[in-house]
């Protein structure tokens, strides 16, 4: 099973070293997609000996993940993992994400912060942002999940081939769910631990995501 | 009186520019059609302002000027939407190119290949 870890990164020179050290304890096929960073993210990744790909200019996390998927597929990946570069995810949990694909024929495994009590999410984020986001994702995709926009994912190569992300920025996380539904992919949720030291998307970010999703529908 | 003359001259000039742009293949046939109609209307209303008062009465809006303003706002929204669509297309095309560059750069980089062998 060729497992590729795709790590999208934008100006993460402070974290990328630790993140890669963490992942390399378990897996060796890692590709960092540097989304046009102005710092030394790309150089640090190369110095760690992992594969790295650099966007000439910043395009957004969705674009970086799509590039990472295509890169991994070109190199014969059977399973692709999406792993954040902000040092909030645990590489030890990658194995839990892979198992449903190998053992239960699932196509997409989605990480969730809420099926176990491990993540230290700020109260405002949990109730004022994530809960409404879960509802909105259900409105757009029809999928009933326990978490929203969790960047920890595992995709079978079949899923990655059929999921072509067109949302370049943060709305990709909802677009993935829509594409799962459209392509009738088997999916499941697996609890993961996210160590919060950054807030992530706030309310304004959420509004921008909704705007991008609605606009995307209007121009189809 | 003078304002009408200015508008008439301007509308005729704009029509000339639009046709020139079309002949240079800078705008499409649909856009040509749209702008010709638009400027002919401007010419007509500029020359005979009572037209919009007539329309206003039919539609039930107070003054001709109001009709002109409402219509203008609608047209502006429509044009703005077209601009957004165009921007989005450009954004997506940009990403396609950036992706192609990064993937082909990585293919050329010997380090990436030899590490896997």
mmCIF file of C-alpha atoms in Angstrom:
data_model
loop_
_atom_site.group_PDB
_atom_site.id
_atom_site.type_symbol
_atom_site.label_atom_id
_atom_site.label_comp_id
_atom_site.label_asym_id
_atom_site.label_seq_id
_atom_site.Cartn_x
_atom_site.Cartn_y
_atom_site.Cartn_z
ATOM 1 C CA UNK A 1 0.000 0.000 0.000
ATOM 2 C CA UNK A 2 1.649 3.176 -1.229
ATOM 3 C CA UNK A 3 0.637 5.832 1.293
ATOM 4 C CA UNK A 4 1.413 9.457 0.444
ATOM 5 C CA UNK A 5 1.115 12.231 3.017
ATOM 6 C CA UNK A 6 0.187 15.558 1.423
ATOM 7 C CA UNK A 7 1.108 18.522 3.599
ATOM 8 C CA UNK A 8 -0.157 21.882 2.273
ATOM 9 C CA UNK A 9 1.771 24.785 3.765
ATOM 10 C CA UNK A 10 1.799 28.556 3.584
ATOM 11 C CA UNK A 11 4.441 30.452 5.541
ATOM 12 C CA UNK A 12 4.891 27.710 8.122
ATOM 13 C CA UNK A 13 8.657 27.839 8.569
ATOM 14 C CA UNK A 14 8.191 27.797 12.343
ATOM 15 C CA UNK A 15 6.143 24.610 12.354
ATOM 16 C CA UNK A 16 7.014 22.642 9.247
ATOM 17 C CA UNK A 17 10.187 21.111 10.710
ATOM 18 C CA UNK A 18 8.381 19.682 13.729
ATOM 19 C CA UNK A 19 5.461 18.528 11.631
ATOM 20 C CA UNK A 20 7.732 16.649 9.220
ATOM 21 C CA UNK A 21 9.756 15.114 12.062
ATOM 22 C CA UNK A 22 6.476 13.926 13.531
ATOM 23 C CA UNK A 23 5.250 12.328 10.283
ATOM 24 C CA UNK A 24 8.612 10.818 9.346
ATOM 25 C CA UNK A 25 8.505 8.634 12.439
ATOM 26 C CA UNK A 26 5.742 6.687 10.706
ATOM 27 C CA UNK A 27 5.776 7.297 6.938
ATOM 28 C CA UNK A 28 8.339 8.209 4.348
ATOM 29 C CA UNK A 29 6.337 9.261 1.261
ATOM 30 C CA UNK A 30 5.656 12.847 2.158
ATOM 31 C CA UNK A 31 5.069 15.780 -0.183
ATOM 32 C CA UNK A 32 4.938 19.333 1.093
ATOM 33 C CA UNK A 33 2.943 21.640 -1.166
ATOM 34 C CA UNK A 34 4.286 25.107 -0.551
ATOM 35 C CA UNK A 35 1.544 27.516 -1.569
ATOM 36 C CA UNK A 36 3.748 30.441 -2.555
ATOM 37 C CA UNK A 37 5.280 31.067 0.860
ATOM 38 C CA UNK A 38 7.466 34.103 1.315
ATOM 39 C CA UNK A 39 9.428 32.439 4.126
ATOM 40 C CA UNK A 40 11.687 29.391 4.141
ATOM 41 C CA UNK A 41 8.994 26.704 4.316
ATOM 42 C CA UNK A 42 10.038 25.111 1.034
ATOM 43 C CA UNK A 43 13.754 25.132 1.831
ATOM 44 C CA UNK A 44 13.191 23.610 5.262
ATOM 45 C CA UNK A 45 11.045 20.860 3.761
ATOM 46 C CA UNK A 46 13.730 19.986 1.217
ATOM 47 C CA UNK A 47 16.407 19.988 3.913
ATOM 48 C CA UNK A 48 14.399 17.390 5.834
ATOM 49 C CA UNK A 49 14.677 15.135 2.808
ATOM 50 C CA UNK A 50 10.967 15.044 1.939
ATOM 51 C CA UNK A 51 9.508 15.734 -1.476
ATOM 52 C CA UNK A 52 8.314 19.271 -2.018
ATOM 53 C CA UNK A 53 6.396 21.152 -4.656
ATOM 54 C CA UNK A 54 6.062 24.908 -4.778
ATOM 55 C CA UNK A 55 3.282 27.105 -6.161
ATOM 56 C CA UNK A 56 4.790 30.160 -7.806
ATOM 57 C CA UNK A 57 2.161 32.377 -6.170
ATOM 58 C CA UNK A 58 -0.306 31.806 -3.358
ATOM 59 C CA UNK A 59 -3.506 30.135 -4.603
ATOM 60 C CA UNK A 60 -5.211 28.866 -1.468
ATOM 61 C CA UNK A 61 -5.342 25.656 0.561
ATOM 62 C CA UNK A 62 -7.836 23.990 -1.791
ATOM 63 C CA UNK A 63 -5.518 24.567 -4.724
ATOM 64 C CA UNK A 64 -2.538 23.245 -2.725
ATOM 65 C CA UNK A 65 -4.378 20.055 -1.800
ATOM 66 C CA UNK A 66 -5.470 19.446 -5.390
ATOM 67 C CA UNK A 67 -1.871 19.871 -6.532
ATOM 68 C CA UNK A 68 -0.766 17.482 -3.778
ATOM 69 C CA UNK A 69 -3.378 14.910 -4.830
ATOM 70 C CA UNK A 70 -2.282 15.045 -8.457
ATOM 71 C CA UNK A 71 1.366 14.788 -7.438
ATOM 72 C CA UNK A 72 0.732 11.739 -5.289
ATOM 73 C CA UNK A 73 -1.403 10.033 -7.931
ATOM 74 C CA UNK A 74 1.349 10.579 -10.513
ATOM 75 C CA UNK A 75 3.665 8.713 -8.176
ATOM 76 C CA UNK A 76 1.363 5.762 -7.789
ATOM 77 C CA UNK A 77 -0.169 6.526 -4.411
ATOM 78 C CA UNK A 78 -2.864 4.084 -3.286
ATOM 79 C CA UNK A 79 -3.866 6.158 -0.307
ATOM 80 C CA UNK A 80 -3.489 9.903 0.122
ATOM 81 C CA UNK A 81 -3.484 11.595 3.525
ATOM 82 C CA UNK A 82 -4.194 15.295 4.020
ATOM 83 C CA UNK A 83 -2.189 16.519 6.997
ATOM 84 C CA UNK A 84 -2.041 20.132 8.189
ATOM 85 C CA UNK A 85 1.268 21.940 8.581
ATOM 86 C CA UNK A 86 0.379 23.966 11.672
ATOM 87 C CA UNK A 87 1.482 21.282 14.107
ATOM 88 C CA UNK A 88 -1.977 20.682 15.508
ATOM 89 C CA UNK A 89 -2.451 17.131 14.201
ATOM 90 C CA UNK A 90 -0.918 13.878 15.477
ATOM 91 C CA UNK A 91 0.954 11.724 12.970
ATOM 92 C CA UNK A 92 0.389 8.719 15.234
ATOM 93 C CA UNK A 93 -3.278 8.869 14.253
ATOM 94 C CA UNK A 94 -2.633 8.482 10.511
ATOM 95 C CA UNK A 95 -2.861 4.734 10.927
ATOM 96 C CA UNK A 96 -6.423 5.054 12.272
ATOM 97 C CA UNK A 97 -7.327 7.063 9.200
ATOM 98 C CA UNK A 98 -5.946 4.437 6.833
ATOM 99 C CA UNK A 99 -7.541 1.356 8.368
ATOM 100 C CA UNK A 100 -11.120 1.901 7.123
ATOM 101 C CA UNK A 101 -9.811 2.211 3.563
ATOM 102 C CA UNK A 102 -7.814 -0.999 3.788
ATOM 103 C CA UNK A 103 -10.200 -3.065 5.863
ATOM 104 C CA UNK A 104 -13.666 -1.792 5.056
ATOM 105 C CA UNK A 105 -13.398 -0.574 1.463
ATOM 106 C CA UNK A 106 -14.150 2.990 2.470
ATOM 107 C CA UNK A 107 -13.128 5.624 -0.089
ATOM 108 C CA UNK A 108 -12.839 8.713 2.106
ATOM 109 C CA UNK A 109 -12.038 8.883 5.798
ATOM 110 C CA UNK A 110 -12.845 12.175 7.528
ATOM 111 C CA UNK A 111 -11.274 13.147 10.816
ATOM 112 C CA UNK A 112 -13.556 14.491 13.525
ATOM 113 C CA UNK A 113 -12.785 16.347 16.729
ATOM 114 C CA UNK A 114 -15.985 15.305 18.375
ATOM 115 C CA UNK A 115 -16.296 11.544 18.608
ATOM 116 C CA UNK A 116 -13.766 11.542 21.413
ATOM 117 C CA UNK A 117 -12.978 14.168 24.011
ATOM 118 C CA UNK A 118 -9.368 14.774 23.099
ATOM 119 C CA UNK A 119 -9.262 18.151 21.407
ATOM 120 C CA UNK A 120 -9.064 21.424 23.347
ATOM 121 C CA UNK A 121 -11.309 23.562 21.198
ATOM 122 C CA UNK A 122 -12.113 27.103 22.327
ATOM 123 C CA UNK A 123 -15.741 27.369 23.433
ATOM 124 C CA UNK A 124 -16.652 30.129 20.968
ATOM 125 C CA UNK A 125 -15.210 28.198 18.090
ATOM 126 C CA UNK A 126 -17.040 25.040 18.981
ATOM 127 C CA UNK A 127 -20.556 26.451 19.373
ATOM 128 C CA UNK A 128 -20.575 29.643 17.349
ATOM 129 C CA UNK A 129 -18.589 28.503 14.367
ATOM 130 C CA UNK A 130 -18.292 24.727 14.048
ATOM 131 C CA UNK A 131 -21.889 23.823 14.883
ATOM 132 C CA UNK A 132 -23.349 26.252 12.295
ATOM 133 C CA UNK A 133 -20.694 25.073 9.827
ATOM 134 C CA UNK A 134 -21.743 21.440 10.275
ATOM 135 C CA UNK A 135 -25.307 22.484 9.484
ATOM 136 C CA UNK A 136 -24.252 24.499 6.427
ATOM 137 C CA UNK A 137 -22.165 21.617 5.123
ATOM 138 C CA UNK A 138 -25.206 19.404 5.446
ATOM 139 C CA UNK A 139 -27.244 21.982 3.456
ATOM 140 C CA UNK A 140 -24.695 22.020 0.660
ATOM 141 C CA UNK A 141 -23.649 18.375 0.551
ATOM 142 C CA UNK A 142 -26.342 16.354 2.245
ATOM 143 C CA UNK A 143 -23.759 14.665 4.449
ATOM 144 C CA UNK A 144 -24.486 14.481 8.177
ATOM 145 C CA UNK A 145 -21.174 14.722 9.970
ATOM 146 C CA UNK A 146 -20.005 15.439 13.496
ATOM 147 C CA UNK A 147 -17.324 17.910 12.434
ATOM 148 C CA UNK A 148 -16.763 20.548 9.763
ATOM 149 C CA UNK A 149 -13.691 21.461 7.751
ATOM 150 C CA UNK A 150 -11.386 19.098 9.547
ATOM 151 C CA UNK A 151 -8.236 19.022 7.430
ATOM 152 C CA UNK A 152 -7.306 15.471 8.480
ATOM 153 C CA UNK A 153 -8.469 13.184 5.657
ATOM 154 C CA UNK A 154 -7.595 9.928 3.991
ATOM 155 C CA UNK A 155 -8.533 9.267 0.373
ATOM 156 C CA UNK A 156 -8.275 6.106 -1.655
ATOM 157 C CA UNK A 157 -6.666 6.655 -5.059
ATOM 158 C CA UNK A 158 -10.086 6.049 -6.619
ATOM 159 C CA UNK A 159 -11.548 8.857 -4.518
ATOM 160 C CA UNK A 160 -8.646 11.199 -5.312
ATOM 161 C CA UNK A 161 -9.023 10.544 -9.028
ATOM 162 C CA UNK A 162 -12.694 11.462 -8.908
ATOM 163 C CA UNK A 163 -12.434 14.443 -6.619
ATOM 164 C CA UNK A 164 -11.184 17.445 -8.582
ATOM 165 C CA UNK A 165 -11.177 20.499 -6.366
ATOM 166 C CA UNK A 166 -12.166 23.734 -8.077
ATOM 167 C CA UNK A 167 -12.528 25.846 -4.952
ATOM 168 C CA UNK A 168 -9.029 27.240 -4.459
ATOM 169 C CA UNK A 169 -9.486 28.763 -1.043
ATOM 170 C CA UNK A 170 -11.105 27.451 2.165
ATOM 171 C CA UNK A 171 -14.435 26.436 0.615
ATOM 172 C CA UNK A 172 -12.732 23.295 -0.734
ATOM 173 C CA UNK A 173 -13.557 21.540 2.520
ATOM 174 C CA UNK A 174 -17.264 21.760 1.722
ATOM 175 C CA UNK A 175 -16.652 21.055 -1.956
ATOM 176 C CA UNK A 176 -15.000 17.741 -1.017
ATOM 177 C CA UNK A 177 -18.178 16.691 0.784
ATOM 178 C CA UNK A 178 -20.309 17.658 -2.212
ATOM 179 C CA UNK A 179 -18.045 15.639 -4.484
ATOM 180 C CA UNK A 180 -18.203 12.643 -2.143
ATOM 181 C CA UNK A 181 -21.969 12.764 -2.448
ATOM 182 C CA UNK A 182 -21.925 13.298 -6.215
ATOM 183 C CA UNK A 183 -19.559 10.416 -6.840
ATOM 184 C CA UNK A 184 -21.314 8.154 -4.379
ATOM 185 C CA UNK A 185 -18.133 7.498 -2.454
ATOM 186 C CA UNK A 186 -18.147 5.461 0.742
ATOM 187 C CA UNK A 187 -17.062 7.607 3.662
ATOM 188 C CA UNK A 188 -16.725 7.381 7.411
ATOM 189 C CA UNK A 189 -15.559 9.499 10.331
ATOM 190 C CA UNK A 190 -12.660 8.678 12.626
ATOM 191 C CA UNK A 191 -11.928 10.575 15.847
ATOM 192 C CA UNK A 192 -8.715 12.592 15.805
ATOM 193 C CA UNK A 193 -6.965 14.837 18.274
ATOM 194 C CA UNK A 194 -6.398 18.446 17.251
ATOM 195 C CA UNK A 195 -4.156 20.421 19.540
ATOM 196 C CA UNK A 196 -5.489 23.967 19.374
ATOM 197 C CA UNK A 197 -2.934 26.719 19.451
ATOM 198 C CA UNK A 198 -4.355 28.696 16.539
ATOM 199 C CA UNK A 199 -7.995 29.725 16.160
ATOM 200 C CA UNK A 200 -8.311 28.944 12.463
ATOM 201 C CA UNK A 201 -11.245 30.295 10.462
ATOM 202 C CA UNK A 202 -13.282 32.812 12.404
ATOM 203 C CA UNK A 203 -16.729 34.136 11.635
ATOM 204 C CA UNK A 204 -15.485 36.381 8.819
ATOM 205 C CA UNK A 205 -13.715 33.390 7.314
ATOM 206 C CA UNK A 206 -16.964 31.483 7.476
ATOM 207 C CA UNK A 207 -18.801 34.227 5.604
ATOM 208 C CA UNK A 208 -16.151 34.206 2.876
ATOM 209 C CA UNK A 209 -16.534 30.431 2.543
ATOM 210 C CA UNK A 210 -20.301 30.711 2.152
ATOM 211 C CA UNK A 211 -19.818 33.479 -0.394
ATOM 212 C CA UNK A 212 -17.427 31.296 -2.435
ATOM 213 C CA UNK A 213 -19.778 28.319 -2.260
ATOM 214 C CA UNK A 214 -22.812 30.306 -3.393
ATOM 215 C CA UNK A 215 -20.906 32.047 -6.157
ATOM 216 C CA UNK A 216 -19.555 28.690 -7.290
ATOM 217 C CA UNK A 217 -23.101 27.433 -7.699
ATOM 218 C CA UNK A 218 -24.246 30.573 -9.550
ATOM 219 C CA UNK A 219 -21.669 30.271 -12.283
ATOM 220 C CA UNK A 220 -22.173 26.588 -13.036
ATOM 221 C CA UNK B 1 -30.932 72.036 -24.737
ATOM 222 C CA UNK B 2 -27.130 72.048 -24.740
ATOM 223 C CA UNK B 3 -26.992 68.973 -22.548
ATOM 224 C CA UNK B 4 -29.032 67.076 -25.119
ATOM 225 C CA UNK B 5 -26.600 68.020 -27.843
ATOM 226 C CA UNK B 6 -23.673 66.858 -25.723
ATOM 227 C CA UNK B 7 -25.386 63.557 -24.985
ATOM 228 C CA UNK B 8 -26.233 63.065 -28.652
ATOM 229 C CA UNK B 9 -22.655 63.710 -29.745
ATOM 230 C CA UNK B 10 -21.286 61.449 -27.039
ATOM 231 C CA UNK B 11 -23.694 58.614 -27.876
ATOM 232 C CA UNK B 12 -22.775 58.770 -31.547
ATOM 233 C CA UNK B 13 -19.095 58.774 -30.652
ATOM 234 C CA UNK B 14 -19.591 55.796 -28.322
ATOM 235 C CA UNK B 15 -21.410 53.909 -31.094
ATOM 236 C CA UNK B 16 -18.483 54.541 -33.409
ATOM 237 C CA UNK B 17 -16.032 53.236 -30.757
ATOM 238 C CA UNK B 18 -18.115 50.133 -30.137
ATOM 239 C CA UNK B 19 -18.221 49.252 -33.821
ATOM 240 C CA UNK B 20 -14.494 49.863 -34.113
ATOM 241 C CA UNK B 21 -13.833 47.525 -31.155
ATOM 242 C CA UNK B 22 -15.963 44.831 -32.773
ATOM 243 C CA UNK B 23 -14.096 45.108 -36.057
ATOM 244 C CA UNK B 24 -10.853 44.716 -34.146
ATOM 245 C CA UNK B 25 -12.255 41.565 -32.573
ATOM 246 C CA UNK B 26 -12.041 43.079 -29.095
ATOM 247 C CA UNK B 27 -15.703 42.463 -28.254
ATOM 248 C CA UNK B 28 -18.052 39.666 -29.213
ATOM 249 C CA UNK B 29 -21.098 39.844 -31.439
ATOM 250 C CA UNK B 30 -23.399 39.670 -28.423
ATOM 251 C CA UNK B 31 -21.547 42.495 -26.696
ATOM 252 C CA UNK B 32 -21.735 44.567 -29.917
ATOM 253 C CA UNK B 33 -25.480 43.989 -30.042
ATOM 254 C CA UNK B 34 -25.920 44.950 -26.380
ATOM 255 C CA UNK B 35 -23.905 48.166 -26.596
ATOM 256 C CA UNK B 36 -25.476 49.270 -29.904
ATOM 257 C CA UNK B 37 -28.949 48.935 -28.399
ATOM 258 C CA UNK B 38 -27.742 50.684 -25.252
ATOM 259 C CA UNK B 39 -26.275 53.709 -27.006
ATOM 260 C CA UNK B 40 -29.195 54.029 -29.444
ATOM 261 C CA UNK B 41 -31.467 54.150 -26.424
ATOM 262 C CA UNK B 42 -29.272 56.821 -24.845
ATOM 263 C CA UNK B 43 -29.389 58.767 -28.123
ATOM 264 C CA UNK B 44 -33.171 58.421 -28.347
ATOM 265 C CA UNK B 45 -33.819 59.465 -24.767
ATOM 266 C CA UNK B 46 -31.287 62.299 -24.994
ATOM 267 C CA UNK B 47 -32.991 63.677 -28.075
ATOM 268 C CA UNK B 48 -36.554 63.081 -26.913
ATOM 269 C CA UNK B 49 -36.513 63.110 -23.085
ATOM 270 C CA UNK B 50 -40.284 62.775 -22.956
ATOM 271 C CA UNK B 51 -39.828 59.118 -23.857
ATOM 272 C CA UNK B 52 -38.892 58.180 -20.335
ATOM 273 C CA UNK B 53 -41.805 60.108 -18.901
ATOM 274 C CA UNK B 54 -44.046 58.075 -21.186
ATOM 275 C CA UNK B 55 -42.487 54.840 -19.971
ATOM 276 C CA UNK B 56 -42.744 55.987 -16.371
ATOM 277 C CA UNK B 57 -46.464 56.498 -16.762
ATOM 278 C CA UNK B 58 -46.962 53.068 -18.257
ATOM 279 C CA UNK B 59 -44.944 51.302 -15.594
ATOM 280 C CA UNK B 60 -46.492 53.337 -12.824
ATOM 281 C CA UNK B 61 -43.327 54.959 -11.529
ATOM 282 C CA UNK B 62 -43.483 58.658 -10.696
ATOM 283 C CA UNK B 63 -40.935 60.316 -12.905
ATOM 284 C CA UNK B 64 -39.057 59.443 -16.070
ATOM 285 C CA UNK B 65 -35.800 60.117 -14.306
ATOM 286 C CA UNK B 66 -36.617 57.487 -11.700
ATOM 287 C CA UNK B 67 -37.150 54.883 -14.420
ATOM 288 C CA UNK B 68 -33.829 55.778 -15.945
ATOM 289 C CA UNK B 69 -32.103 55.403 -12.589
ATOM 290 C CA UNK B 70 -33.727 52.069 -11.740
ATOM 291 C CA UNK B 71 -32.845 50.691 -15.151
ATOM 292 C CA UNK B 72 -29.284 51.921 -14.828
ATOM 293 C CA UNK B 73 -28.872 50.197 -11.474
ATOM 294 C CA UNK B 74 -30.175 46.918 -12.915
ATOM 295 C CA UNK B 75 -27.780 47.174 -15.818
ATOM 296 C CA UNK B 76 -24.899 47.942 -13.482
ATOM 297 C CA UNK B 77 -25.672 44.870 -11.334
ATOM 298 C CA UNK B 78 -25.731 42.739 -14.440
ATOM 299 C CA UNK B 79 -22.408 44.096 -15.663
ATOM 300 C CA UNK B 80 -20.855 43.695 -12.204
ATOM 301 C CA UNK B 81 -21.911 40.068 -12.146
ATOM 302 C CA UNK B 82 -20.239 39.545 -15.505
ATOM 303 C CA UNK B 83 -17.063 41.054 -14.083
ATOM 304 C CA UNK B 84 -17.111 38.654 -11.126
ATOM 305 C CA UNK B 85 -17.582 35.716 -13.452
ATOM 306 C CA UNK B 86 -14.674 36.888 -15.561
ATOM 307 C CA UNK B 87 -12.442 37.287 -12.487
ATOM 308 C CA UNK B 88 -13.315 33.806 -11.311
ATOM 309 C CA UNK B 89 -12.390 32.372 -14.704
ATOM 310 C CA UNK B 90 -9.057 34.169 -14.564
ATOM 311 C CA UNK B 91 -8.426 32.907 -11.024
ATOM 312 C CA UNK B 92 -9.074 29.312 -12.024
ATOM 313 C CA UNK B 93 -6.911 29.612 -15.111
ATOM 314 C CA UNK B 94 -4.123 31.064 -12.991
ATOM 315 C CA UNK B 95 -4.273 28.115 -10.617
ATOM 316 C CA UNK B 96 -4.113 25.699 -13.555
ATOM 317 C CA UNK B 97 -0.934 27.333 -14.778
ATOM 318 C CA UNK B 98 0.672 27.587 -11.332
ATOM 319 C CA UNK B 99 -0.102 23.898 -10.745
ATOM 320 C CA UNK B 100 1.380 22.871 -14.059
ATOM 321 C CA UNK B 101 4.570 24.778 -13.332
ATOM 322 C CA UNK B 102 4.978 23.304 -9.866
ATOM 323 C CA UNK B 103 4.310 19.730 -11.016
ATOM 324 C CA UNK B 104 6.648 19.981 -13.980
ATOM 325 C CA UNK B 105 9.356 21.615 -11.848
ATOM 326 C CA UNK B 106 9.150 18.732 -9.431
ATOM 327 C CA UNK B 107 9.430 16.249 -12.281
ATOM 328 C CA UNK B 108 12.591 17.918 -13.454
ATOM 329 C CA UNK B 109 14.160 17.952 -10.025
ATOM 330 C CA UNK B 110 16.464 14.936 -9.909
ATOM 331 C CA UNK B 111 16.357 14.775 -6.128
ATOM 332 C CA UNK B 112 12.674 13.900 -6.108
ATOM 333 C CA UNK B 113 13.163 11.045 -8.541
ATOM 334 C CA UNK B 114 16.373 9.494 -7.299
ATOM 335 C CA UNK B 115 15.222 9.423 -3.692
ATOM 336 C CA UNK B 116 12.459 7.063 -4.682
ATOM 337 C CA UNK B 117 14.677 4.625 -6.528
#
